[in-house]
mmCIF file of C-alpha atoms in Angstrom:
data_model
loop_
_atom_site.group_PDB
_atom_site.id
_atom_site.type_symbol
_atom_site.label_atom_id
_atom_site.label_comp_id
_atom_site.label_asym_id
_atom_site.label_seq_id
_atom_site.Cartn_x
_atom_site.Cartn_y
_atom_site.Cartn_z
ATOM 1 C CA GLN I 9 47.352 -26.354 20.927
ATOM 2 C CA VAL I 10 50.605 -27.487 22.526
ATOM 3 C CA GLN I 11 51.654 -30.989 23.503
ATOM 4 C CA LEU I 12 54.478 -31.362 25.991
ATOM 5 C CA VAL I 13 56.742 -34.342 26.660
ATOM 6 C CA GLU I 14 59.231 -34.341 29.519
ATOM 7 C CA SER I 15 62.383 -36.416 29.707
ATOM 8 C CA GLY I 16 65.626 -36.620 31.650
ATOM 9 C CA GLY I 17 64.402 -37.734 35.032
ATOM 10 C CA GLY I 18 66.034 -40.497 37.006
ATOM 11 C CA LEU I 19 67.780 -41.539 40.195
ATOM 12 C CA VAL I 20 70.692 -39.431 41.442
ATOM 13 C CA GLN I 21 72.624 -39.128 44.673
ATOM 14 C CA ALA I 22 72.358 -36.044 46.816
ATOM 15 C CA GLY I 23 74.674 -33.359 45.502
ATOM 16 C CA GLY I 24 74.354 -34.604 41.950
ATOM 17 C CA SER I 25 72.873 -33.027 38.861
ATOM 18 C CA LEU I 26 70.193 -33.742 36.282
ATOM 19 C CA ARG I 27 68.897 -31.883 33.268
ATOM 20 C CA LEU I 28 65.237 -32.182 32.426
ATOM 21 C CA SER I 29 63.939 -31.443 28.952
ATOM 22 C CA CYS I 30 60.449 -30.668 27.762
ATOM 23 C CA ALA I 31 59.810 -30.961 24.051
ATOM 24 C CA ALA I 32 56.805 -29.153 22.625
ATOM 25 C CA SER I 33 54.761 -29.684 19.498
ATOM 26 C CA GLY I 34 52.994 -26.931 17.652
ATOM 27 C CA ARG I 35 54.103 -23.983 15.612
ATOM 28 C CA THR I 36 53.830 -21.247 18.213
ATOM 29 C CA PHE I 37 56.146 -22.446 20.971
ATOM 30 C CA SER I 38 57.880 -19.073 21.055
ATOM 31 C CA SER I 39 54.584 -17.454 22.079
ATOM 32 C CA TYR I 40 54.329 -19.393 25.323
ATOM 33 C CA VAL I 41 55.618 -18.772 28.785
ATOM 34 C CA MET I 42 56.978 -22.085 30.042
ATOM 35 C CA GLY I 43 57.027 -23.356 33.593
ATOM 36 C CA TRP I 44 58.270 -26.292 35.612
ATOM 37 C CA PHE I 45 56.274 -27.650 38.536
ATOM 38 C CA ARG I 46 56.775 -30.656 40.797
ATOM 39 C CA GLN I 47 54.724 -32.918 43.009
ATOM 40 C CA ALA I 48 56.253 -34.933 45.813
ATOM 41 C CA PRO I 49 54.483 -37.980 47.251
ATOM 42 C CA GLY I 50 51.631 -36.934 49.501
ATOM 43 C CA LYS I 51 52.063 -33.259 48.698
ATOM 44 C CA GLU I 52 50.411 -30.759 46.421
ATOM 45 C CA ARG I 53 51.998 -29.791 43.156
ATOM 46 C CA GLU I 54 54.182 -26.702 43.496
ATOM 47 C CA PHE I 55 55.856 -24.159 41.254
ATOM 48 C CA VAL I 56 59.562 -24.565 40.539
ATOM 49 C CA ALA I 57 60.571 -22.138 37.782
ATOM 50 C CA ALA I 58 59.251 -20.223 34.798
ATOM 51 C CA ILE I 59 60.662 -18.426 31.778
ATOM 52 C CA THR I 60 59.154 -15.860 29.448
ATOM 53 C CA SER I 61 58.525 -16.568 25.787
ATOM 54 C CA HIS I 62 61.916 -15.361 24.524
ATOM 55 C CA GLY I 63 63.852 -16.204 27.666
ATOM 56 C CA GLY I 64 64.368 -12.680 28.882
ATOM 57 C CA THR I 65 62.962 -13.222 32.353
ATOM 58 C CA THR I 66 63.127 -16.183 34.703
ATOM 59 C CA TYR I 67 61.481 -16.777 38.041
ATOM 60 C CA TYR I 68 62.227 -19.411 40.693
ATOM 61 C CA ARG I 69 60.841 -20.624 43.963
ATOM 62 C CA ASP I 70 63.173 -19.667 46.784
ATOM 63 C CA SER I 71 64.261 -23.201 47.645
ATOM 64 C CA VAL I 72 65.813 -23.807 44.209
ATOM 65 C CA LYS I 73 67.414 -20.437 43.569
ATOM 66 C CA GLY I 74 71.113 -20.821 42.862
ATOM 67 C CA ARG I 75 70.720 -24.566 42.231
ATOM 68 C CA PHE I 76 68.256 -24.801 39.316
ATOM 69 C CA THR I 77 68.363 -22.993 35.989
ATOM 70 C CA ILE I 78 65.509 -22.808 33.502
ATOM 71 C CA SER I 79 66.294 -22.105 29.856
ATOM 72 C CA ARG I 80 64.725 -22.577 26.458
ATOM 73 C CA ASP I 81 65.643 -23.083 22.848
ATOM 74 C CA ASN I 82 62.794 -21.827 20.688
ATOM 75 C CA ALA I 83 64.335 -23.224 17.516
ATOM 76 C CA LYS I 84 64.198 -26.689 19.089
ATOM 77 C CA LYS I 85 60.863 -26.030 20.817
ATOM 78 C CA THR I 86 62.375 -27.236 24.058
ATOM 79 C CA VAL I 87 62.591 -25.939 27.591
ATOM 80 C CA TYR I 88 65.178 -27.209 30.051
ATOM 81 C CA LEU I 89 65.604 -27.388 33.782
ATOM 82 C CA GLN I 90 69.202 -27.825 34.856
ATOM 83 C CA MET I 91 69.244 -29.065 38.433
ATOM 84 C CA SER I 92 72.417 -29.076 40.521
ATOM 85 C CA SER I 93 73.257 -29.701 44.171
ATOM 86 C CA LEU I 94 70.195 -31.894 44.371
ATOM 87 C CA LYS I 95 68.703 -32.701 47.741
ATOM 88 C CA PRO I 96 66.421 -35.560 48.827
ATOM 89 C CA GLU I 97 63.626 -33.002 49.235
ATOM 90 C CA ASP I 98 63.817 -32.344 45.484
ATOM 91 C CA THR I 99 62.391 -35.834 44.906
ATOM 92 C CA ALA I 100 59.162 -35.462 42.941
ATOM 93 C CA VAL I 101 57.464 -35.881 39.620
ATOM 94 C CA TYR I 102 58.429 -32.863 37.541
ATOM 95 C CA TYR I 103 55.977 -31.384 35.048
ATOM 96 C CA CYS I 104 56.413 -28.748 32.414
ATOM 97 C CA ALA I 105 53.563 -26.462 31.496
ATOM 98 C CA ALA I 106 52.782 -23.737 28.994
ATOM 99 C CA ARG I 107 50.716 -20.572 29.072
ATOM 100 C CA LEU I 108 50.030 -17.754 26.655
ATOM 101 C CA GLY I 109 50.956 -14.465 28.209
ATOM 102 C CA SER I 110 53.754 -12.076 28.986
ATOM 103 C CA TYR I 111 54.700 -12.939 32.526
ATOM 104 C CA ALA I 112 56.584 -15.825 34.088
ATOM 105 C CA ILE I 113 54.224 -16.607 36.935
ATOM 106 C CA SER I 114 53.794 -19.352 39.495
ATOM 107 C CA THR I 115 50.006 -19.750 39.411
ATOM 108 C CA GLN I 116 49.224 -23.251 38.177
ATOM 109 C CA SER I 117 45.717 -22.416 37.025
ATOM 110 C CA GLU I 118 47.159 -19.909 34.548
ATOM 111 C CA TYR I 119 48.925 -22.685 32.625
ATOM 112 C CA SER I 120 46.787 -24.286 29.944
ATOM 113 C CA TYR I 121 48.951 -27.176 28.787
ATOM 114 C CA TRP I 122 50.755 -29.801 30.825
ATOM 115 C CA GLY I 123 53.063 -32.704 30.186
ATOM 116 C CA GLN I 124 52.790 -36.140 31.765
ATOM 117 C CA GLY I 125 55.718 -35.657 34.101
ATOM 118 C CA THR I 126 59.095 -37.248 34.716
ATOM 119 C CA GLN I 127 60.227 -38.781 37.997
ATOM 120 C CA VAL I 128 63.252 -37.375 39.797
ATOM 121 C CA THR I 129 64.517 -39.305 42.807
ATOM 122 C CA VAL I 130 67.382 -38.008 44.938
ATOM 123 C CA SER I 131 68.913 -40.503 47.341
ATOM 124 C CA SER I 132 70.650 -39.457 50.544
#
């Protein structure tokens, strides 16, 4: 069982940066692939980034490549999403999620545990 709590969201101007954090409970955090997803108003939730259990492999949606970086600190049981060069279209509620497995994948249904989300608003 894993409980996830996101933090770090807020209001930022276009071109700015934010770092999201997702703190996990449980003793087996290092066994989980971690992902970030987002849901904009009126849109379906979509994949943003994922990282394998020991951080060796990362995977991003095309629209955030080169701007966002996912990382993790297993000792702190925390996964991060560093977001730079933010655009108004990045405005959304951002969720972290966890899945047991070997691959950093984008399929939402493969993630068993979800946080409550943190709002990111990018003004133009």
